[in-house]
mmCIF file of C-alpha atoms and ligand atoms in Angstrom:
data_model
loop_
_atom_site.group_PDB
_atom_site.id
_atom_site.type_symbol
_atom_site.label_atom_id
_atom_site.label_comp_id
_atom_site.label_asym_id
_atom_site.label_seq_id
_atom_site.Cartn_x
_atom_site.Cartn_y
_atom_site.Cartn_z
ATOM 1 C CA UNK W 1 15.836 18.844 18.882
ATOM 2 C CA UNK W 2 18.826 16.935 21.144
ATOM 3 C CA UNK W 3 17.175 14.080 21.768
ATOM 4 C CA UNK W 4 13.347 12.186 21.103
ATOM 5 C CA UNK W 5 12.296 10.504 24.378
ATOM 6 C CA UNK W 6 8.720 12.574 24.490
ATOM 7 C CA UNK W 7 6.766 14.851 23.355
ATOM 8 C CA UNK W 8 8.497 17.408 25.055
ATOM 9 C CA UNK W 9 11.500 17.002 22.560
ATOM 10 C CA UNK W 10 9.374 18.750 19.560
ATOM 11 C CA UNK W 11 8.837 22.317 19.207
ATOM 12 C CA UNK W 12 6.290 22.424 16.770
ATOM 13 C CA UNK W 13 4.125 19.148 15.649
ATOM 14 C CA UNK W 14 2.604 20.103 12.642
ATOM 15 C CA UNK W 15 5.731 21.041 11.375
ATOM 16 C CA UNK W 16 6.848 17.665 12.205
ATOM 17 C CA UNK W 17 4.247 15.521 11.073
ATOM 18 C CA UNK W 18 3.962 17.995 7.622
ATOM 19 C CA UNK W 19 7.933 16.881 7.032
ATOM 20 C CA UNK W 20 6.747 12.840 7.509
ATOM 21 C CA UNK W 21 3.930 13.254 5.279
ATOM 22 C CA UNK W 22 6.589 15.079 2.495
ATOM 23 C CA UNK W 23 8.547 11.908 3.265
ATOM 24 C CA UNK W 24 6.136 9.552 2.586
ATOM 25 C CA UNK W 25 5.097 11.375 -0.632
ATOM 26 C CA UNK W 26 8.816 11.346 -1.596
ATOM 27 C CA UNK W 27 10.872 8.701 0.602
ATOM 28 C CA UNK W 28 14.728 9.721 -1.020
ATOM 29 C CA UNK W 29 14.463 13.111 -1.244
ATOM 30 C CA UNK W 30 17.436 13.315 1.440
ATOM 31 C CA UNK W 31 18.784 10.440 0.664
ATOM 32 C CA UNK W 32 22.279 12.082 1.317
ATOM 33 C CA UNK W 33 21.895 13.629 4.480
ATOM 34 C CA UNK W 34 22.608 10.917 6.535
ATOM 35 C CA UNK W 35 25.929 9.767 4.031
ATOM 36 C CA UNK W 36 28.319 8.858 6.470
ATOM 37 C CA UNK W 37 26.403 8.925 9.394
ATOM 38 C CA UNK W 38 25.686 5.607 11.792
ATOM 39 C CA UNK W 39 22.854 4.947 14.097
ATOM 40 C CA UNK W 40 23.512 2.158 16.603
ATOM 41 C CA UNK W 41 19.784 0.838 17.710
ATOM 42 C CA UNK W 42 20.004 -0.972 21.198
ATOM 43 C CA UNK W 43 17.443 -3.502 21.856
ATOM 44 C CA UNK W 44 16.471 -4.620 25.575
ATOM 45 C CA UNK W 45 12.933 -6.174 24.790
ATOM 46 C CA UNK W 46 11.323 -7.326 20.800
ATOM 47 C CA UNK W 47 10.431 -5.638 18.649
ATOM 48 C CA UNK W 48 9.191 -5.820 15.115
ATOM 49 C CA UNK W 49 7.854 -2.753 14.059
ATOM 50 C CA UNK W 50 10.368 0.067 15.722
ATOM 51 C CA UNK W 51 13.430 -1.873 14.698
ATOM 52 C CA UNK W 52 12.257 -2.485 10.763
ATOM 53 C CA UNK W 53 10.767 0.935 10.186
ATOM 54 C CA UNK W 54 13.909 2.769 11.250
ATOM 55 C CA UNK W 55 16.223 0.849 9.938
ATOM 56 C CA UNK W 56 14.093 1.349 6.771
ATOM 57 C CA UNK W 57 14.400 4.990 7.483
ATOM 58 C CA UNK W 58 18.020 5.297 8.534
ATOM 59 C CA UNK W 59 18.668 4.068 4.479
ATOM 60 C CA UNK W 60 16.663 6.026 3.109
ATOM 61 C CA UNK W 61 18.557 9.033 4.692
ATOM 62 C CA UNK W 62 21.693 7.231 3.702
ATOM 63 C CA UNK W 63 22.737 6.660 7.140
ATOM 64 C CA UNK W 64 23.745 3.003 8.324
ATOM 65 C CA UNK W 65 21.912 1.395 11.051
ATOM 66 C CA UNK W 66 23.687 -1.288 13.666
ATOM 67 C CA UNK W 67 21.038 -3.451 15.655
ATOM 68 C CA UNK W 68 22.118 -4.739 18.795
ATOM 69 C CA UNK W 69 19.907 -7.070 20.407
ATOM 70 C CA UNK W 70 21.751 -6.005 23.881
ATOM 71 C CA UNK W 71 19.151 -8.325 26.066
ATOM 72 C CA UNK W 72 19.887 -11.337 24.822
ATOM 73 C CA UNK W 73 23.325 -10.922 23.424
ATOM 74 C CA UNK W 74 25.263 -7.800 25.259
ATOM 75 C CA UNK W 75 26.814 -7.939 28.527
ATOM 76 C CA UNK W 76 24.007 -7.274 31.088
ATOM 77 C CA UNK W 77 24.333 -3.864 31.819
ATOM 78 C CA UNK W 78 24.292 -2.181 35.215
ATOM 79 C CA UNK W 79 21.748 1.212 35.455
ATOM 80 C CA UNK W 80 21.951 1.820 39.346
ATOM 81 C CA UNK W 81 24.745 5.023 40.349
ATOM 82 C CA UNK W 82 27.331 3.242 42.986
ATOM 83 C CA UNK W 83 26.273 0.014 42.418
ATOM 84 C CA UNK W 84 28.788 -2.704 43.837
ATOM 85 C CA UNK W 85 28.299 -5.026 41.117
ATOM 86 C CA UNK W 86 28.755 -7.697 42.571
ATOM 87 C CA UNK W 87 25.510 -9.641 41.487
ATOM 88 C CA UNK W 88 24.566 -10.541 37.393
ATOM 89 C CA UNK W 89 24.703 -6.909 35.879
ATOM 90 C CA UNK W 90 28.815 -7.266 34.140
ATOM 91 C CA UNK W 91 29.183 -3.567 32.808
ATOM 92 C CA UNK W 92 28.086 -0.319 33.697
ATOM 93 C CA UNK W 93 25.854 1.991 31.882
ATOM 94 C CA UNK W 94 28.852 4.756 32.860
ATOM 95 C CA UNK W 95 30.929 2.481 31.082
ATOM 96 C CA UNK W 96 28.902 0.963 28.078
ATOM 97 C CA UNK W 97 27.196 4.681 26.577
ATOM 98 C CA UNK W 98 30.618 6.286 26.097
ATOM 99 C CA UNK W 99 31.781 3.921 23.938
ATOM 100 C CA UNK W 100 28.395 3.758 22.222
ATOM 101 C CA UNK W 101 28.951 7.616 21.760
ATOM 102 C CA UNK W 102 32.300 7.085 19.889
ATOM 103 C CA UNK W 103 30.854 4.304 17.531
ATOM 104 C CA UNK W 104 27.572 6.119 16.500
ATOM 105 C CA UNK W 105 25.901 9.453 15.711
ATOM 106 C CA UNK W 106 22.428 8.848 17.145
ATOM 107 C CA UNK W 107 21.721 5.988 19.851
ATOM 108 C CA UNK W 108 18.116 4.363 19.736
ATOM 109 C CA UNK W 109 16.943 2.540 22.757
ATOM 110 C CA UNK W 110 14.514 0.063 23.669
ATOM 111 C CA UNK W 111 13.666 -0.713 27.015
ATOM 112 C CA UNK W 112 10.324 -2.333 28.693
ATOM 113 C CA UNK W 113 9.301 -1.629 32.508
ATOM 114 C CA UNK W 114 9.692 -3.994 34.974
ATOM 115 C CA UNK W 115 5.590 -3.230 35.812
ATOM 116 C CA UNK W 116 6.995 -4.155 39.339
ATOM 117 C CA UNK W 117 8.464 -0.985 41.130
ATOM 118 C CA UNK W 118 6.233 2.016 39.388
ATOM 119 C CA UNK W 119 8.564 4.740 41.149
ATOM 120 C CA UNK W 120 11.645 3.107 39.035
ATOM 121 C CA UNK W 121 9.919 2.765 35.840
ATOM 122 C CA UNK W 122 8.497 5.791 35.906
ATOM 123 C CA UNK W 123 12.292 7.569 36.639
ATOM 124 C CA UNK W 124 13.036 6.239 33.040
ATOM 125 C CA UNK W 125 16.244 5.805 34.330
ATOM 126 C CA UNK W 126 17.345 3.754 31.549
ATOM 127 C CA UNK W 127 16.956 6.230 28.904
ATOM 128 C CA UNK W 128 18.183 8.736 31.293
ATOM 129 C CA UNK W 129 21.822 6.701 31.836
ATOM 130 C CA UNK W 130 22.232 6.964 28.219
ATOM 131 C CA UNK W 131 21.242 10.656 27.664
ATOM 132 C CA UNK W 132 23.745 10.856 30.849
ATOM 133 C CA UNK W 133 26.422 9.269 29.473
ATOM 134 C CA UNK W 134 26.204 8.399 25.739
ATOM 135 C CA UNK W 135 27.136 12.308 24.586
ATOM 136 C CA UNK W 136 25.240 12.250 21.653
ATOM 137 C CA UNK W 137 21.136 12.286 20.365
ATOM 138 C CA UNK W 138 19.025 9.336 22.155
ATOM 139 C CA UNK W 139 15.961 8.472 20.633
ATOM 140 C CA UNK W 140 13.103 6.287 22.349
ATOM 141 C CA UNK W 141 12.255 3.116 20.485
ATOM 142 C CA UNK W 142 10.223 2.745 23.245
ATOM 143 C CA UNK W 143 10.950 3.000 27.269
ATOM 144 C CA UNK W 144 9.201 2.226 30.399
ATOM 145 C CA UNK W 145 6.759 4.942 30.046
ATOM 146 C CA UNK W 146 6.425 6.398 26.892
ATOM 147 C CA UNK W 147 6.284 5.415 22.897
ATOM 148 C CA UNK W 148 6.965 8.516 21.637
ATOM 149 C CA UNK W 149 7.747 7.143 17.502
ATOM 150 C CA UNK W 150 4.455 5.425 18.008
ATOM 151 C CA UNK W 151 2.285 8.320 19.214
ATOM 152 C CA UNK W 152 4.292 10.457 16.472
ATOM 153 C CA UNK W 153 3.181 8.407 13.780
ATOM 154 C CA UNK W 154 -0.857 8.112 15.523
ATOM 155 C CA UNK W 155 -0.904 11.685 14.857
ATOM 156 C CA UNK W 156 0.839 11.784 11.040
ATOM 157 C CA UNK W 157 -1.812 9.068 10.501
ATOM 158 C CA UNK W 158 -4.852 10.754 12.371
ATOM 159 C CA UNK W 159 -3.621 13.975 10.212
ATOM 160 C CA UNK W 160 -3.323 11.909 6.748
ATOM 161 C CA UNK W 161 -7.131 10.396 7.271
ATOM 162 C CA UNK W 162 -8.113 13.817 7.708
ATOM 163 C CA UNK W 163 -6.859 15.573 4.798
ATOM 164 C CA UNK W 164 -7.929 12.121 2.924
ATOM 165 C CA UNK W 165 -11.571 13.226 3.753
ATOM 166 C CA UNK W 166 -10.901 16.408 3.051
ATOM 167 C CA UNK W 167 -11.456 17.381 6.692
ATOM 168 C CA UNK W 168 -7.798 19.856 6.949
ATOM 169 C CA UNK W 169 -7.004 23.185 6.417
ATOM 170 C CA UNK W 170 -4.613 23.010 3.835
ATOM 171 C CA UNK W 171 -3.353 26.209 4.793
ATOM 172 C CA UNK W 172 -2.542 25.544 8.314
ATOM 173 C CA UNK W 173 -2.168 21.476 8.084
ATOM 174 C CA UNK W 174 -4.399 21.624 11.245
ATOM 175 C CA UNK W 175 -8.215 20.141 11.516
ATOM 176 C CA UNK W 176 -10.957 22.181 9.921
ATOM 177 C CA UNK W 177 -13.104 21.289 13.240
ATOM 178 C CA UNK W 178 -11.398 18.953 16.317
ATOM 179 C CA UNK W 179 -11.997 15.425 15.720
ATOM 180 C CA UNK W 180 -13.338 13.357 18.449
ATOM 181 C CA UNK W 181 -10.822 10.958 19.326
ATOM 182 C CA UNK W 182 -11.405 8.181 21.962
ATOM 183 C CA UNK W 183 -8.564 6.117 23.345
ATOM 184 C CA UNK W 184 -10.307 3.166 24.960
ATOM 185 C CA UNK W 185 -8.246 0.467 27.008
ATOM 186 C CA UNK W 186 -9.624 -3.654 25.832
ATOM 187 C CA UNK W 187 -8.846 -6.861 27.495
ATOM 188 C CA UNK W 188 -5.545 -8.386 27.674
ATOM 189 C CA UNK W 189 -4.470 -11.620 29.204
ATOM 190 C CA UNK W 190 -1.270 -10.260 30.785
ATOM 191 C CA UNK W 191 -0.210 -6.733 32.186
ATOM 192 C CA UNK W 192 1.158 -4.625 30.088
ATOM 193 C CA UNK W 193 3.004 -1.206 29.953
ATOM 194 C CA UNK W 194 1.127 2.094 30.189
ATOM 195 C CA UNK W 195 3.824 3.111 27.555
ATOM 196 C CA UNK W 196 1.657 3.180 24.728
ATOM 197 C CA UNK W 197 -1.390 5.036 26.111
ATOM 198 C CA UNK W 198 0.779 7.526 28.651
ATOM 199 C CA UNK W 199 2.302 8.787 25.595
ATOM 200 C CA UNK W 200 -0.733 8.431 23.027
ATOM 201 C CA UNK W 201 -2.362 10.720 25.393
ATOM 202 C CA UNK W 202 0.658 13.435 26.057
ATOM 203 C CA UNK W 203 0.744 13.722 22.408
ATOM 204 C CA UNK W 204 -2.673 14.352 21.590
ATOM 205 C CA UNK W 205 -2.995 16.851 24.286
ATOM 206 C CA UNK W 206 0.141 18.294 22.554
ATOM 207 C CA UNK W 207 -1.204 18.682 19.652
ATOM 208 C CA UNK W 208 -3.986 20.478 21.098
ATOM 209 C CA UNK W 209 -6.480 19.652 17.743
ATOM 210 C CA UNK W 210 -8.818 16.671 19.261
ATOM 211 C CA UNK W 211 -11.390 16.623 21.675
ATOM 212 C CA UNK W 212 -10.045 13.659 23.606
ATOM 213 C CA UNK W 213 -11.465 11.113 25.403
ATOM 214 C CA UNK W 214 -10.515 8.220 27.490
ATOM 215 C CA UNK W 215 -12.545 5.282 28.326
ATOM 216 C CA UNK W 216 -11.398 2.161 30.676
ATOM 217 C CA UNK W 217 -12.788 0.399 33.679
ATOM 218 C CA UNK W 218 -12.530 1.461 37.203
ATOM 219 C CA UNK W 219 -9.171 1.353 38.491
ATOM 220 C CA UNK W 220 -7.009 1.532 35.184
ATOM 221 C CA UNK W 221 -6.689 5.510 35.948
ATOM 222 C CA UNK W 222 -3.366 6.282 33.780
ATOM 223 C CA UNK W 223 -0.917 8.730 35.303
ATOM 224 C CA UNK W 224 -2.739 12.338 35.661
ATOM 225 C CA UNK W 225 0.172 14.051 34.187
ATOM 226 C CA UNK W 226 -0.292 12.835 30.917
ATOM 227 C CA UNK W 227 -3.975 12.729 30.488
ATOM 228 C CA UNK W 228 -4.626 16.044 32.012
ATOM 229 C CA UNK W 229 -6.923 17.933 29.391
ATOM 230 C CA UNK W 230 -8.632 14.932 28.299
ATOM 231 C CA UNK W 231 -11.915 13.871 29.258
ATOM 232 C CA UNK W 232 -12.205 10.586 31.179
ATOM 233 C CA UNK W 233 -14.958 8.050 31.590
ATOM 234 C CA UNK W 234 -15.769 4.717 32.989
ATOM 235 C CA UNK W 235 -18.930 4.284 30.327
ATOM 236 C CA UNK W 236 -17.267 3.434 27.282
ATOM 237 C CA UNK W 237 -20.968 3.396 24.595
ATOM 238 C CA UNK W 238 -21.059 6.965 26.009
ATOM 239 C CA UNK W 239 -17.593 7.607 24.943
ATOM 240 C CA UNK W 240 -17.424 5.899 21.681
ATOM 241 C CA UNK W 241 -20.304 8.428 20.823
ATOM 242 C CA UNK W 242 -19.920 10.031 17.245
ATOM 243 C CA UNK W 243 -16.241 9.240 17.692
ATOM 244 C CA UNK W 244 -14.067 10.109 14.575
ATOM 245 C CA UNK W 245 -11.180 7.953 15.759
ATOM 246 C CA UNK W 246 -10.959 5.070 18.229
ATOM 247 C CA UNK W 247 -7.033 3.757 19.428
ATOM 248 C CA UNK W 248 -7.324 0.507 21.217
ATOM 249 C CA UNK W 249 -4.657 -0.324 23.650
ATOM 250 C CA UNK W 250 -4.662 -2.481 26.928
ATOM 251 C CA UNK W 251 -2.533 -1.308 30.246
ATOM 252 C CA UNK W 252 -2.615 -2.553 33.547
ATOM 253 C CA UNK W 253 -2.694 -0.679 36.689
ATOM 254 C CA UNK W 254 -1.208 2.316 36.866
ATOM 255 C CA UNK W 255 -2.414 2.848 40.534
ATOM 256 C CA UNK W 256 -1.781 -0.300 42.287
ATOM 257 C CA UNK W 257 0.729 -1.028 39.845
ATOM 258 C CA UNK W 258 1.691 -3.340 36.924
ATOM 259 C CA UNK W 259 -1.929 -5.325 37.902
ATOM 260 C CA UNK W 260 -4.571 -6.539 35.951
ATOM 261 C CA UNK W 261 -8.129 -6.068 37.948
ATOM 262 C CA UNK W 262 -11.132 -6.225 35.895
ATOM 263 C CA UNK W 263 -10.598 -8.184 32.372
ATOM 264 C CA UNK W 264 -13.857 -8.086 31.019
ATOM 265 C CA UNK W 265 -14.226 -8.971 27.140
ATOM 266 C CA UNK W 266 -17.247 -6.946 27.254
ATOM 267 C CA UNK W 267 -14.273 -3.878 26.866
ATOM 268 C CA UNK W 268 -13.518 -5.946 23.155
ATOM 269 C CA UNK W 269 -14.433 -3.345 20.574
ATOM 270 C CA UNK W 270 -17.113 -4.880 18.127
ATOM 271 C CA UNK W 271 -18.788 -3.827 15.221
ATOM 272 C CA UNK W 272 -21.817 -3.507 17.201
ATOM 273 C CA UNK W 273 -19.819 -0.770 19.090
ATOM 274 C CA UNK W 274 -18.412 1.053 16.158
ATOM 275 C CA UNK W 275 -21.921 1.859 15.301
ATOM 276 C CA UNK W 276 -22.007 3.947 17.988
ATOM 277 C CA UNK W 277 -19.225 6.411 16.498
ATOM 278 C CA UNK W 278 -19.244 8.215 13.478
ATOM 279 C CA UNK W 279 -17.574 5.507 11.328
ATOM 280 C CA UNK W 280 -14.763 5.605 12.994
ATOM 281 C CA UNK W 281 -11.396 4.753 11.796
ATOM 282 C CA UNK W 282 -10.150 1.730 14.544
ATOM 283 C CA UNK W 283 -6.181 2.576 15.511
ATOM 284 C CA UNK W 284 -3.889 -0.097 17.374
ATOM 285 C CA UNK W 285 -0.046 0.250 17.885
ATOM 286 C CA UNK W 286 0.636 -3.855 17.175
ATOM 287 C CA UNK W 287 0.947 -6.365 17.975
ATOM 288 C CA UNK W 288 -2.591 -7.244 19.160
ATOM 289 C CA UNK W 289 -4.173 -10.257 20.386
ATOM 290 C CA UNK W 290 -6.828 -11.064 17.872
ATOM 291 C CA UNK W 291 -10.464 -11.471 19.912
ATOM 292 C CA UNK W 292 -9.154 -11.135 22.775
ATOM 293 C CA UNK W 293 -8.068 -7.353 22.607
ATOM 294 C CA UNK W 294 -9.355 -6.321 19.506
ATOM 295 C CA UNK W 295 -12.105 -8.684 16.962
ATOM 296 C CA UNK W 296 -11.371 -9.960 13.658
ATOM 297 C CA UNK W 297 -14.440 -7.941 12.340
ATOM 298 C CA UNK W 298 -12.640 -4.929 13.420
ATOM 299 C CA UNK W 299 -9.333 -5.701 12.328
ATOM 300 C CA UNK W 300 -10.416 -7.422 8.936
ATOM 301 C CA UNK W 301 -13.458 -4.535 8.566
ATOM 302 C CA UNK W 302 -13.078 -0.998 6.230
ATOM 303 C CA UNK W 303 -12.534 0.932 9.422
ATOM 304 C CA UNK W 304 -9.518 -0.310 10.567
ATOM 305 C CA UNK W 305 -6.615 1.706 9.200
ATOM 306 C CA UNK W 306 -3.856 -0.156 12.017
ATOM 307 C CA UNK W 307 -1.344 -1.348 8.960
ATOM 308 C CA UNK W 308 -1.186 1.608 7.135
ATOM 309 C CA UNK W 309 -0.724 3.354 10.951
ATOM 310 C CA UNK W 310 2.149 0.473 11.027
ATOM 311 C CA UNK W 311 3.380 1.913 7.765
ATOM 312 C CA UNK W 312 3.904 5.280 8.587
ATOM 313 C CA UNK W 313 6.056 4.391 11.725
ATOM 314 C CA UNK W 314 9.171 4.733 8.344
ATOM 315 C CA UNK W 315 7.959 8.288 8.018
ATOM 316 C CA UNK W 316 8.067 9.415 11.732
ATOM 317 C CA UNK W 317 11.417 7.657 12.306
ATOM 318 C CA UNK W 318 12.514 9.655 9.160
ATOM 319 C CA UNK W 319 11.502 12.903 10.335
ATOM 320 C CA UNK W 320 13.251 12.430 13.593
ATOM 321 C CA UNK W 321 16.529 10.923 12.216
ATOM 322 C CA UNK W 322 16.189 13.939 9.843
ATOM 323 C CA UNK W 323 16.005 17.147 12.207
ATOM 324 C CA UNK W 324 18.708 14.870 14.582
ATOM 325 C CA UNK W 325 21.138 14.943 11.529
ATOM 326 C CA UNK W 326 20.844 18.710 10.684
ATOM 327 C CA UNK W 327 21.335 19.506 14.555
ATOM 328 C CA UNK W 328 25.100 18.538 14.215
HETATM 329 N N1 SUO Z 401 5.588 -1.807 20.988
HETATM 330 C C1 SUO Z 401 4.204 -1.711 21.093
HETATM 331 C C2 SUO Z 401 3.580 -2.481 22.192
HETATM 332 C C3 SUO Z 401 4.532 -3.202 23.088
HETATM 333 C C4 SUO Z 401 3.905 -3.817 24.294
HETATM 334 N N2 SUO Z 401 3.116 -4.961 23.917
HETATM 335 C C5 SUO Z 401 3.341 -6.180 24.371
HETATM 336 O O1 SUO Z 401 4.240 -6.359 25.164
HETATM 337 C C6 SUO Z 401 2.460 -7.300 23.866
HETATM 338 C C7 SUO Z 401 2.866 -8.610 24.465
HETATM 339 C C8 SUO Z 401 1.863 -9.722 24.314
HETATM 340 O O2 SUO Z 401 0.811 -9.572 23.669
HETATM 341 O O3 SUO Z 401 2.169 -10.782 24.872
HETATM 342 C C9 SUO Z 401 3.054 -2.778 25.028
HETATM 343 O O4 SUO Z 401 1.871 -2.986 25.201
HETATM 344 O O5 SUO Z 401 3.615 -1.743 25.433
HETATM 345 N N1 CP Z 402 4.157 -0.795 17.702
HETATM 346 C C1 CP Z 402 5.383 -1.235 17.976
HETATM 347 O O1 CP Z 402 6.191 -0.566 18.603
HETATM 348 O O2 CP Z 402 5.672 -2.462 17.474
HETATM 349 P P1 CP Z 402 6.987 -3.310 17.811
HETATM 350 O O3 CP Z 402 6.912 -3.626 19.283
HETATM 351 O O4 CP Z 402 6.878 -4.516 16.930
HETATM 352 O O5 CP Z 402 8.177 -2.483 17.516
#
C-alpha cells in the first residue's frame, strides 16, 4: 500500500479488517513501530471523529501526530497548475507538499467539495496535488468524494457484529451467508457530500460479501461507478426488507449537482421501519442531525450500534498507519 485515498489502495480486505480487529483486541501490540516516525494531519474542513481516532492511533503505534488546522490557520493554498495567483490563494500546493514531505512520514488530508462544480470535485484534485507533490504516503481523512477510513471501519464493524452473532466463518473471516445490507439516504436540511455513501458503496462492493442495496428518492442517483453491483430502488419498505444492516446517510444531488430536491421526513428511519428488517443493526458515520436525519428511538434504541462504529474508526486508522509504516 503507497497511499489510502480508496478502496483501490487495499489488496486484500479481510486481511485488513482481520489486522484492525487484532488491534482492537490488543491496541499496543506495535507500539514501537511507529518510534520515530511523524504524521502531519492537514485539516481543510472539521472534524471530530477522523482527527481524534488517528491521532489516538498514531500513539498507539508510537508515532507522533501534528494537526494542522490549514483552513483556518495556514496560508490559503493554491490547487490549480499555472495559476497566476494573483487573487486570495498565497502559496502553491507545488510549493506547500514538498516541504510537508521533508517534515513528516505520512501526510493525512482533509478536504470537503465545493458541491458547486461536480467535474472539479470529482477530479479530487486536492488529494491528487499532494500525492503529486508531497513524495511520501497520503492518506484520506476524507476528500471530495470518498471516506475511505470511514467505509474501512463500516466494514471492520459490519464484520465484528457478525462474528458477535456467530454469523462468520472463523476460518475464512468472511460471512457464513451474505448479509443484506441496505444503505438508505434520510432527510437533511442542507446538501451534503456524496463522500460518505460513494465510498460506503465502493467498499461494500469490494468486499464482495453483502447483498447490497440502495434506497433514496428519485433523483439522488449516486455516481454509477461506485454503486455498480448493487441493487437500487426508489421504494425504501421494500428495501429495508429482512435487512441485516441499515447505514443511514443523506447526499444531495449527484446528477444536477450539490442540490437538494425532494426532503421528505417520511425518508426518517423509525422504529416502525426497522420492523420491517430483520432486527437490523442501524449504522451512521456522525455527526447526525437528531429527528431530522435519523430519530432518537433509533439512535437511543438496542439496534443502533453508530458509537461503537465511531469507536472502531482507532482500529482502521491503525491498520492503515500500520501497513504505511512497514512499506518504508
Ligand atoms: N465526516 C463525516 C460526515 C461529514 C459530512 N457531514 C456534514 O458536513 C454534516 C454537516 C451538518 O450537519 O451541518 C458529510 O456528510 O460528508
Ligand atoms: N465520521 C466522521 O468522519 O466524523 P468527523 O467528521 O467528526 O471526523
Amino acid at each position: 500500500m503507497n497511499h489510502f485515498v480508496s478502496v483501490a489502495d487495499v489488496p486484500d480486505i479481510p486481511a485488513l479488517v482481520s489486522r484492525a480487529l487484532a488491534y482492537k483486541n490488543d491496541p499496543y501490540q506495535d507500539v514501537t513501530l511507529g518510534e520515530r516516525r511523524r504524521i502531519g494531519m492537514l485539516f481543510l474542513n472539521p472534524s471530530m471523529r477522523t482527527r481524534l481516532s488517528t491521532q489516538v492511533a498514531a500513539q498507539q503505534l508510537g508515532m507522533e501526530a501534528v494537526v494542522f488546522n490549514v483552513g483556518s490557520e495556514g496560508w490559503a493554498l493554491e490547487f490549480e497548475e499555472e495559476a497566476i495567483m494573483s487573487g486570495n490563494t498565497v502559496e502553491h500546493v507545488k510549493d506547500a507538499a514538498p516541504i510537508m514531505g521533508k517534515y513528516f512520514d505520512i501526510l493525512c488530508i482533509r478536504t470537503f467539495p465545493s458541491l458547486k462544480n461536480r467535474e472539479d470535485d470529482y477530479s479530487e484534485l486536492y488529494i491528487n496535488q499532494f500525492i503529486k507533490y508531497a513524495g511520501i504516503p497520503i492518506v484520506s481523512l476524507e476528500s471530495a468524494t470518498l471516506h475511505p477510513l470511514q467505509s474501512f471501519t463500516d466494514i471492520i464493524t459490519i464484520t465484528e457484529q457478525l462474528a458477535l452473532q456467530g454469523k462468520l466463518d472463523t476460518a475464512t473471516g468472511k460471512p457464513a451467508r451474505k448479509p443484506k445490507i441496505v444503505l438508505t439516504w434520510a432527510p437533511h436540511v442542507k446538501p451534503l457530500p456524496q463522500c460518505v455513501a460513494n465510498s460506503f458503496a465502493q467498499w461494500v462492493n469490494a468486499w464482495g460479501e453483502a447483498d447490497f442495496v440502495i434506497t433514496h428518492p428519485e433523483d439522488y442517483e449516486l455516481e454509477p461507478s461506485f454503486t455498480k453491483g448493487a441493487t437500487i430502488t426508489h421504494d425504501q419498505d421494500e428495501a429495508l426488507k429482512d435487512a441485516d444492516f441499515v447505514y443511514v446517510k443523506n447526499w444531495s444531488t449527484f446528477n444536477d449537482y450539490g442540490k437538494i430536491y425532494v426532503n421528505d421526513p417520511e425518508w426518517m428511519l423509525t422504529n416502525e421501519k426497522l420492523a420491517l428488517t430483520n432486527n437490523a443493526k442501524v449504522m451512521h458515520c456522525l455527526p447526525v442531525r437528531r429527528n431530522v436525519e435519523l430519530s432518537d428511538e433509533i439512535l437511543d434504541g438496542p439496534n443502533s450500534i453508530v458509537t461503537t462504529q465511531a469507536g472502531n474508526r482507532v482500529w482502521a486508522a491503525q491498520a492503515v498507519l500500520s501497513e504505511l509504516i512497514r512499506r518504508k
